[in-house]
């Protein structure tokens, strides 16, 4: 059967927004090529599969097997291969995340499929599938064609609007996970601390810090400002590498791409890789001690000064205005 297959992700029993973004792209391609839209979810049960099918998919395949949790790439490759063999799609889409970054290229090699990772758009040009992808740290866009009958892509988060769901559910079909050959055993899982307050990906206001914050101890300024403003917390890759914040809070090309109403960049230089994550932000405010910092080119409002003085003063002022 020809068709467009999208893989969804379910965490804590909830279908992740990235699944619905992949569904939007898959639905568009299925409609334009006149083939069925099918979905799949790994490590999840029939109920989650039914929810995912409400995007208009005729069928959702699910692999409900304890060997898929905790995550091991070999188990995901085996499960996805079983699903693909069950429905024989031409095009397969995955949300891009740290797990699919690892296992999808290996799956593509195993199935001799053409793969474009971190695509931002998939188009049909003269009936041929084309992927658009940011390159050179987001400074340019490249167009890729697929040189194999089986075409796969991982989609950057935020590239598509989440697909609307309806009350109509498609068929949920269980797929059996075959034997998994792996030399990996998970001994311990340590949860990534996401902290209190709004989640970075969906927050309407984000306070984000960079190396200009100075020290890990000073990071409290960012947390306090975010708490005061009801904002999500983000940061540059530089502070993630120093371990001041977890990788899940990294904003940018190789981190999370966000589109809040207000993005407050504190002590962030505005490298092209960072800006690639905030091109969708409606208003950017920058606080930086260097008046020549690149972030000011992207910012609508800027304050040149020491973040340790400016940020607390800014928060105080917001408090005063709110108290009126
Ligand atoms: C392939 C690739 C992918 C990457 N992906 C990402 C990504 O996803 N996200 C990302 O952020 N980076 C990414 N990077 C790294 C990126 O290029 C930059 O190195 C990084 O963003 C710099 O972080 P920063 O702005 O915190 O630090 P810096 O560039 O060192 O900037 C610190 C800023 O703080 C200012 N400052 C210093 N003291 C103060 C003070 N007291 N008060 C106020 N301001 C002060 C300085 O003037 C400076 O502008 C990537 C790089 C590569 C090669």
GROMACS .gro file of C-alpha atoms and ligand atoms in nm:
model
  377
    1UNK     CA    1   0.000   0.000   0.000
    2UNK     CA    2   0.138   0.342  -0.090
    3UNK     CA    3   0.080   0.608   0.171
    4UNK     CA    4   0.225   0.873   0.398
    5UNK     CA    5   0.312   0.745   0.744
    6UNK     CA    6   0.388   0.975   1.037
    7UNK     CA    7   0.528   0.866   1.371
    8UNK     CA    8   0.388   1.025   1.683
    9UNK     CA    9   0.540   1.059   2.028
   10UNK     CA   10   0.354   1.002   2.351
   11UNK     CA   11   0.501   1.109   2.685
   12UNK     CA   12   0.329   1.057   3.021
   13UNK     CA   13   0.027   0.924   2.832
   14UNK     CA   14  -0.014   1.248   2.635
   15UNK     CA   15   0.036   1.287   2.262
   16UNK     CA   16   0.319   1.538   2.214
   17UNK     CA   17   0.261   1.849   2.000
   18UNK     CA   18   0.547   1.741   1.772
   19UNK     CA   19   0.336   1.439   1.669
   20UNK     CA   20   0.055   1.666   1.555
   21UNK     CA   21   0.303   1.887   1.367
   22UNK     CA   22   0.430   1.581   1.179
   23UNK     CA   23   0.066   1.485   1.119
   24UNK     CA   24  -0.004   1.824   0.956
   25UNK     CA   25   0.281   1.776   0.710
   26UNK     CA   26   0.188   1.413   0.643
   27UNK     CA   27  -0.180   1.498   0.591
   28UNK     CA   28  -0.090   1.772   0.344
   29UNK     CA   29   0.131   1.535   0.141
   30UNK     CA   30  -0.126   1.254   0.154
   31UNK     CA   31  -0.403   1.485   0.031
   32UNK     CA   32  -0.189   1.626  -0.251
   33UNK     CA   33  -0.075   1.284  -0.371
   34UNK     CA   34  -0.411   1.114  -0.313
   35UNK     CA   35  -0.273   0.836  -0.093
   36UNK     CA   36  -0.383   0.720   0.256
   37UNK     CA   37  -0.261   0.896   0.569
   38UNK     CA   38  -0.147   0.648   0.833
   39UNK     CA   39   0.020   0.699   1.169
   40UNK     CA   40   0.223   0.503   1.418
   41UNK     CA   41   0.319   0.532   1.780
   42UNK     CA   42   0.585   0.327   1.954
   43UNK     CA   43   0.578   0.213   2.316
   44UNK     CA   44   0.220   0.314   2.361
   45UNK     CA   45  -0.119   0.157   2.398
   46UNK     CA   46  -0.435   0.146   2.190
   47UNK     CA   47  -0.591   0.448   2.366
   48UNK     CA   48  -0.301   0.677   2.272
   49UNK     CA   49  -0.307   0.536   1.919
   50UNK     CA   50  -0.680   0.615   1.887
   51UNK     CA   51  -0.619   0.974   2.001
   52UNK     CA   52  -0.350   1.013   1.739
   53UNK     CA   53  -0.575   0.870   1.470
   54UNK     CA   54  -0.822   1.156   1.524
   55UNK     CA   55  -0.609   1.379   1.296
   56UNK     CA   56  -0.777   1.207   1.003
   57UNK     CA   57  -0.553   0.902   0.970
   58UNK     CA   58  -0.728   0.597   0.833
   59UNK     CA   59  -0.515   0.367   1.046
   60UNK     CA   60  -0.276   0.401   1.340
   61UNK     CA   61  -0.024   0.127   1.412
   62UNK     CA   62   0.099   0.092   1.766
   63UNK     CA   63   0.368  -0.120   1.926
   64UNK     CA   64   0.291  -0.169   2.294
   65UNK     CA   65   0.591  -0.350   2.438
   66UNK     CA   66   0.785  -0.301   2.761
   67UNK     CA   67   1.115  -0.337   2.569
   68UNK     CA   68   1.052   0.012   2.425
   69UNK     CA   69   1.075   0.171   2.771
   70UNK     CA   70   1.323   0.293   2.882
   71UNK     CA   71   1.443   0.410   2.545
   72UNK     CA   72   1.690   0.193   2.355
   73UNK     CA   73   1.757   0.276   1.991
   74UNK     CA   74   1.768  -0.087   1.869
   75UNK     CA   75   1.417  -0.152   2.006
   76UNK     CA   76   1.282   0.159   1.830
   77UNK     CA   77   1.451   0.062   1.503
   78UNK     CA   78   1.302  -0.289   1.522
   79UNK     CA   79   0.955  -0.153   1.609
   80UNK     CA   80   0.956   0.112   1.334
   81UNK     CA   81   1.080  -0.141   1.080
   82UNK     CA   82   0.795  -0.376   1.175
   83UNK     CA   83   0.541  -0.092   1.129
   84UNK     CA   84   0.687   0.010   0.792
   85UNK     CA   85   0.679  -0.349   0.671
   86UNK     CA   86   0.314  -0.373   0.787
   87UNK     CA   87   0.193  -0.071   0.586
   88UNK     CA   88   0.455  -0.023   0.308
   89UNK     CA   89   0.444   0.358   0.289
   90UNK     CA   90   0.634   0.569   0.031
   91UNK     CA   91   0.695   0.859   0.268
   92UNK     CA   92   0.767   0.836   0.642
   93UNK     CA   93   0.784   1.139   0.872
   94UNK     CA   94   0.914   1.164   1.229
   95UNK     CA   95   0.928   1.451   1.478
   96UNK     CA   96   1.291   1.551   1.525
   97UNK     CA   97   1.411   1.504   1.882
   98UNK     CA   98   1.717   1.365   2.059
   99UNK     CA   99   1.586   1.009   2.022
  100UNK     CA  100   1.492   1.022   1.652
  101UNK     CA  101   1.826   1.196   1.584
  102UNK     CA  102   1.983   0.872   1.700
  103UNK     CA  103   1.767   0.593   1.564
  104UNK     CA  104   1.605   0.723   1.245
  105UNK     CA  105   1.931   0.748   1.041
  106UNK     CA  106   2.010   0.388   1.139
  107UNK     CA  107   1.661   0.279   1.037
  108UNK     CA  108   1.697   0.459   0.702
  109UNK     CA  109   2.029   0.286   0.634
  110UNK     CA  110   1.877  -0.050   0.723
  111UNK     CA  111   1.583   0.000   0.486
  112UNK     CA  112   1.791   0.168   0.212
  113UNK     CA  113   1.570   0.476   0.240
  114UNK     CA  114   1.660   0.836   0.152
  115UNK     CA  115   1.652   1.053   0.465
  116UNK     CA  116   1.659   1.427   0.527
  117UNK     CA  117   1.697   1.516   0.895
  118UNK     CA  118   1.571   1.836   1.060
  119UNK     CA  119   1.364   1.943   0.760
  120UNK     CA  120   1.155   2.256   0.802
  121UNK     CA  121   0.923   2.194   0.509
  122UNK     CA  122   0.828   1.917   0.265
  123UNK     CA  123   0.693   2.014  -0.074
  124UNK     CA  124   0.590   1.852  -0.397
  125UNK     CA  125   0.762   2.005  -0.698
  126UNK     CA  126   0.639   1.862  -1.029
  127UNK     CA  127   0.518   1.561  -0.834
  128UNK     CA  128   0.859   1.504  -0.671
  129UNK     CA  129   0.909   1.527  -0.295
  130UNK     CA  130   1.149   1.804  -0.192
  131UNK     CA  131   1.272   1.886   0.161
  132UNK     CA  132   1.373   2.233   0.275
  133UNK     CA  133   1.626   2.249   0.554
  134UNK     CA  134   1.820   2.526   0.732
  135UNK     CA  135   2.196   2.496   0.685
  136UNK     CA  136   2.504   2.690   0.797
  137UNK     CA  137   2.355   2.741   1.141
  138UNK     CA  138   2.031   2.874   0.999
  139UNK     CA  139   2.198   3.136   0.777
  140UNK     CA  140   2.078   2.967   0.455
  141UNK     CA  141   1.819   2.720   0.334
  142UNK     CA  142   1.893   2.417   0.115
  143UNK     CA  143   1.658   2.210  -0.098
  144UNK     CA  144   1.699   1.832  -0.108
  145UNK     CA  145   1.549   1.574  -0.340
  146UNK     CA  146   1.519   1.208  -0.242
  147UNK     CA  147   1.705   0.947  -0.444
  148UNK     CA  148   1.529   0.633  -0.319
  149UNK     CA  149   1.174   0.497  -0.348
  150UNK     CA  150   1.133   0.502   0.032
  151UNK     CA  151   1.161   0.864   0.146
  152UNK     CA  152   1.199   0.967   0.509
  153UNK     CA  153   1.235   1.297   0.693
  154UNK     CA  154   1.257   1.417   1.050
  155UNK     CA  155   1.082   1.750   1.103
  156UNK     CA  156   1.222   2.032   1.315
  157UNK     CA  157   0.995   2.124   1.605
  158UNK     CA  158   0.771   2.418   1.531
  159UNK     CA  159   0.798   2.383   1.152
  160UNK     CA  160   0.426   2.309   1.113
  161UNK     CA  161   0.116   2.405   1.308
  162UNK     CA  162  -0.021   2.111   1.511
  163UNK     CA  163  -0.291   1.921   1.319
  164UNK     CA  164  -0.646   1.974   1.445
  165UNK     CA  165  -0.810   1.666   1.589
  166UNK     CA  166  -1.170   1.560   1.537
  167UNK     CA  167  -1.400   1.317   1.714
  168UNK     CA  168  -1.349   1.066   1.432
  169UNK     CA  169  -1.105   0.790   1.512
  170UNK     CA  170  -0.934   0.558   1.266
  171UNK     CA  171  -0.853   0.194   1.322
  172UNK     CA  172  -0.581   0.113   1.576
  173UNK     CA  173  -0.373  -0.189   1.473
  174UNK     CA  174  -0.124  -0.358   1.704
  175UNK     CA  175   0.214  -0.455   1.560
  176UNK     CA  176   0.430  -0.711   1.738
  177UNK     CA  177   0.783  -0.610   1.828
  178UNK     CA  178   1.019  -0.872   1.688
  179UNK     CA  179   1.339  -0.990   1.855
  180UNK     CA  180   1.562  -0.696   1.955
  181UNK     CA  181   1.935  -0.750   1.934
  182UNK     CA  182   2.114  -0.501   2.157
  183UNK     CA  183   2.417  -0.491   2.381
  184UNK     CA  184   2.274  -0.193   2.570
  185UNK     CA  185   2.107  -0.219   2.910
  186UNK     CA  186   1.966   0.086   3.089
  187UNK     CA  187   2.088   0.082   3.449
  188UNK     CA  188   1.940   0.410   3.570
  189UNK     CA  189   1.729   0.691   3.425
  190UNK     CA  190   1.779   1.045   3.556
  191UNK     CA  191   1.496   1.284   3.469
  192UNK     CA  192   1.588   1.616   3.309
  193UNK     CA  193   1.479   1.881   3.560
  194UNK     CA  194   1.231   2.102   3.378
  195UNK     CA  195   1.159   2.324   3.676
  196UNK     CA  196   0.842   2.505   3.773
  197UNK     CA  197   0.661   2.760   3.559
  198UNK     CA  198   0.553   2.755   3.196
  199UNK     CA  199   0.725   2.512   2.960
  200UNK     CA  200   0.977   2.672   2.727
  201UNK     CA  201   0.815   2.544   2.409
  202UNK     CA  202   0.471   2.688   2.481
  203UNK     CA  203   0.542   2.986   2.711
  204UNK     CA  204   0.412   3.322   2.584
  205UNK     CA  205   0.697   3.502   2.763
  206UNK     CA  206   1.050   3.359   2.788
  207UNK     CA  207   1.343   3.492   2.989
  208UNK     CA  208   1.662   3.351   2.844
  209UNK     CA  209   2.018   3.383   2.969
  210UNK     CA  210   2.363   3.351   2.819
  211UNK     CA  211   2.725   3.362   2.929
  212UNK     CA  212   2.684   3.731   3.016
  213UNK     CA  213   2.505   3.618   3.334
  214UNK     CA  214   2.855   3.547   3.459
  215UNK     CA  215   2.822   3.253   3.698
  216UNK     CA  216   2.593   2.962   3.779
  217UNK     CA  217   2.500   3.138   4.106
  218UNK     CA  218   2.387   3.445   3.911
  219UNK     CA  219   2.144   3.225   3.714
  220UNK     CA  220   1.903   3.286   4.002
  221UNK     CA  221   1.847   3.629   3.843
  222UNK     CA  222   1.697   3.457   3.537
  223UNK     CA  223   1.486   3.215   3.744
  224UNK     CA  224   1.360   3.498   3.967
  225UNK     CA  225   1.276   3.720   3.671
  226UNK     CA  226   1.091   3.434   3.499
  227UNK     CA  227   0.895   3.353   3.816
  228UNK     CA  228   0.800   3.717   3.858
  229UNK     CA  229   0.688   3.753   3.497
  230UNK     CA  230   0.518   3.411   3.475
  231UNK     CA  231   0.766   3.324   3.201
  232UNK     CA  232   0.942   3.014   3.077
  233UNK     CA  233   1.320   2.986   3.116
  234UNK     CA  234   1.562   2.934   2.828
  235UNK     CA  235   1.929   2.980   2.757
  236UNK     CA  236   2.208   2.971   2.504
  237UNK     CA  237   2.402   2.658   2.418
  238UNK     CA  238   2.702   2.806   2.599
  239UNK     CA  239   2.524   2.792   2.934
  240UNK     CA  240   2.387   2.445   2.860
  241UNK     CA  241   2.743   2.327   2.797
  242UNK     CA  242   2.847   2.472   3.132
  243UNK     CA  243   2.564   2.276   3.297
  244UNK     CA  244   2.383   2.585   3.427
  245UNK     CA  245   2.059   2.463   3.268
  246UNK     CA  246   1.950   2.128   3.118
  247UNK     CA  247   1.967   2.070   2.738
  248UNK     CA  248   1.586   2.081   2.719
  249UNK     CA  249   1.609   2.457   2.784
  250UNK     CA  250   1.853   2.534   2.504
  251UNK     CA  251   1.708   2.779   2.253
  252UNK     CA  252   1.841   2.779   1.899
  253UNK     CA  253   1.941   2.590   1.591
  254UNK     CA  254   2.037   2.274   1.775
  255UNK     CA  255   1.796   2.338   2.061
  256UNK     CA  256   1.431   2.434   2.088
  257UNK     CA  257   1.273   2.668   1.834
  258UNK     CA  258   1.017   2.891   1.999
  259UNK     CA  259   0.775   3.165   1.902
  260UNK     CA  260   0.672   3.347   2.222
  261UNK     CA  261   0.507   3.688   2.227
  262UNK     CA  262   0.800   3.824   2.426
  263UNK     CA  263   1.159   3.694   2.438
  264UNK     CA  264   1.395   3.861   2.686
  265UNK     CA  265   1.757   3.777   2.595
  266UNK     CA  266   1.991   3.850   2.883
  267UNK     CA  267   2.369   3.838   2.830
  268UNK     CA  268   2.327   3.655   2.500
  269UNK     CA  269   2.546   3.769   2.208
  270UNK     CA  270   2.295   3.673   1.938
  271UNK     CA  271   2.497   3.418   1.741
  272UNK     CA  272   2.324   3.303   1.423
  273UNK     CA  273   2.270   2.961   1.585
  274UNK     CA  274   2.081   3.122   1.873
  275UNK     CA  275   1.877   3.351   1.649
  276UNK     CA  276   1.766   3.046   1.447
  277UNK     CA  277   1.557   2.944   1.749
  278UNK     CA  278   1.376   3.276   1.797
  279UNK     CA  279   1.290   3.389   1.445
  280UNK     CA  280   0.924   3.333   1.535
  281UNK     CA  281   0.936   3.550   1.852
  282UNK     CA  282   0.703   3.850   1.817
  283UNK     CA  283   0.904   4.093   2.032
  284UNK     CA  284   1.265   4.052   2.142
  285UNK     CA  285   1.412   4.256   2.426
  286UNK     CA  286   1.790   4.236   2.471
  287UNK     CA  287   2.001   4.323   2.773
  288UNK     CA  288   2.371   4.322   2.694
  289UNK     CA  289   2.675   4.517   2.815
  290UNK     CA  290   2.814   4.539   2.460
  291UNK     CA  291   2.628   4.790   2.245
  292UNK     CA  292   2.767   4.615   1.934
  293UNK     CA  293   2.626   4.273   2.028
  294UNK     CA  294   2.451   4.102   1.737
  295UNK     CA  295   2.138   4.039   1.947
  296UNK     CA  296   2.052   4.410   1.917
  297UNK     CA  297   2.004   4.363   1.541
  298UNK     CA  298   1.723   4.116   1.610
  299UNK     CA  299   1.580   4.300   1.914
  300UNK     CA  300   1.298   4.549   1.905
  301UNK     CA  301   1.401   4.697   2.242
  302UNK     CA  302   1.748   4.692   2.390
  303UNK     CA  303   1.921   4.797   2.710
  304UNK     CA  304   2.300   4.835   2.713
  305UNK     CA  305   2.417   4.756   3.064
  306UNK     CA  306   2.521   4.495   3.316
  307UNK     CA  307   2.255   4.221   3.334
  308UNK     CA  308   2.304   4.197   3.711
  309UNK     CA  309   2.182   4.556   3.748
  310UNK     CA  310   1.938   4.587   3.460
  311UNK     CA  311   1.738   4.265   3.502
  312UNK     CA  312   1.644   4.308   3.872
  313UNK     CA  313   1.560   4.675   3.805
  314UNK     CA  314   1.342   4.571   3.511
  315UNK     CA  315   1.159   4.315   3.726
  316UNK     CA  316   1.109   4.571   4.006
  317UNK     CA  317   0.959   4.812   3.757
  318UNK     CA  318   0.721   4.546   3.627
  319UNK     CA  319   0.615   4.474   3.985
  320UNK     CA  320   0.552   4.845   4.049
  321UNK     CA  321   0.344   4.877   3.734
  322UNK     CA  322   0.145   4.564   3.819
  323UNK     CA  323   0.077   4.693   4.172
  324UNK     CA  324  -0.089   5.010   4.040
  325LIG     C1  325   2.640   2.367   1.483
  325LIG     C2  326   2.618   2.463   1.597
  325LIG     C3  327   2.494   2.468   1.658
  325LIG     C4  328   2.471   2.558   1.760
  325LIG     N1  329   2.346   2.563   1.818
  325LIG     C5  330   2.321   2.656   1.911
  325LIG     C6  331   2.191   2.669   1.969
  325LIG     O1  332   2.100   2.592   1.940
  325LIG     N2  333   2.172   2.768   2.060
  325LIG     C7  334   2.270   2.855   2.097
  325LIG     O2  335   2.245   2.943   2.181
  325LIG     N3  336   2.394   2.842   2.046
  325LIG     C8  337   2.421   2.746   1.956
  325LIG     N4  338   2.548   2.735   1.908
  325LIG     C9  339   2.654   2.817   1.970
  325LIG    C10  340   2.652   2.962   1.922
  325LIG     O3  341   2.724   2.972   1.801
  325LIG    C11  342   2.716   3.055   2.028
  325LIG     O4  343   2.846   3.009   2.059
  325LIG    C12  344   2.634   3.066   2.157
  325LIG     O5  345   2.500   3.096   2.126
  325LIG    C13  346   2.691   3.177   2.243
  325LIG     O6  347   2.626   3.180   2.366
  325LIG     P1  348   2.617   3.315   2.450
  325LIG     O7  349   2.549   3.419   2.370
  325LIG     O8  350   2.560   3.279   2.582
  325LIG     O9  351   2.770   3.347   2.476
  325LIG     P2  352   2.862   3.458   2.413
  325LIG    O10  353   2.862   3.454   2.266
  325LIG    O11  354   2.993   3.447   2.482
  325LIG    O12  355   2.792   3.595   2.455
  325LIG    C14  356   2.783   3.644   2.585
  325LIG    C15  357   2.724   3.783   2.575
  325LIG    O13  358   2.708   3.835   2.706
  325LIG    C16  359   2.741   3.972   2.704
  325LIG     N5  360   2.778   4.009   2.840
  325LIG    C17  361   2.895   3.983   2.905
  325LIG     N6  362   2.888   4.029   3.030
  325LIG    C18  363   2.764   4.084   3.045
  325LIG    C19  364   2.698   4.144   3.152
  325LIG     N7  365   2.755   4.162   3.272
  325LIG     N8  366   2.572   4.189   3.132
  325LIG    C20  367   2.511   4.176   3.010
  325LIG     N9  368   2.571   4.117   2.906
  325LIG    C21  369   2.696   4.070   2.923
  325LIG    C22  370   2.854   3.983   2.604
  325LIG    O14  371   2.863   4.116   2.553
  325LIG    C23  372   2.812   3.883   2.499
  325LIG    O15  373   2.738   3.947   2.397
  325LIG    C24  374   2.574   2.644   1.805
  325LIG    C25  375   2.700   2.637   1.744
  325LIG    C26  376   2.722   2.548   1.642
  325LIG    C27  377   2.858   2.544   1.578
   0.00000   0.00000   0.00000
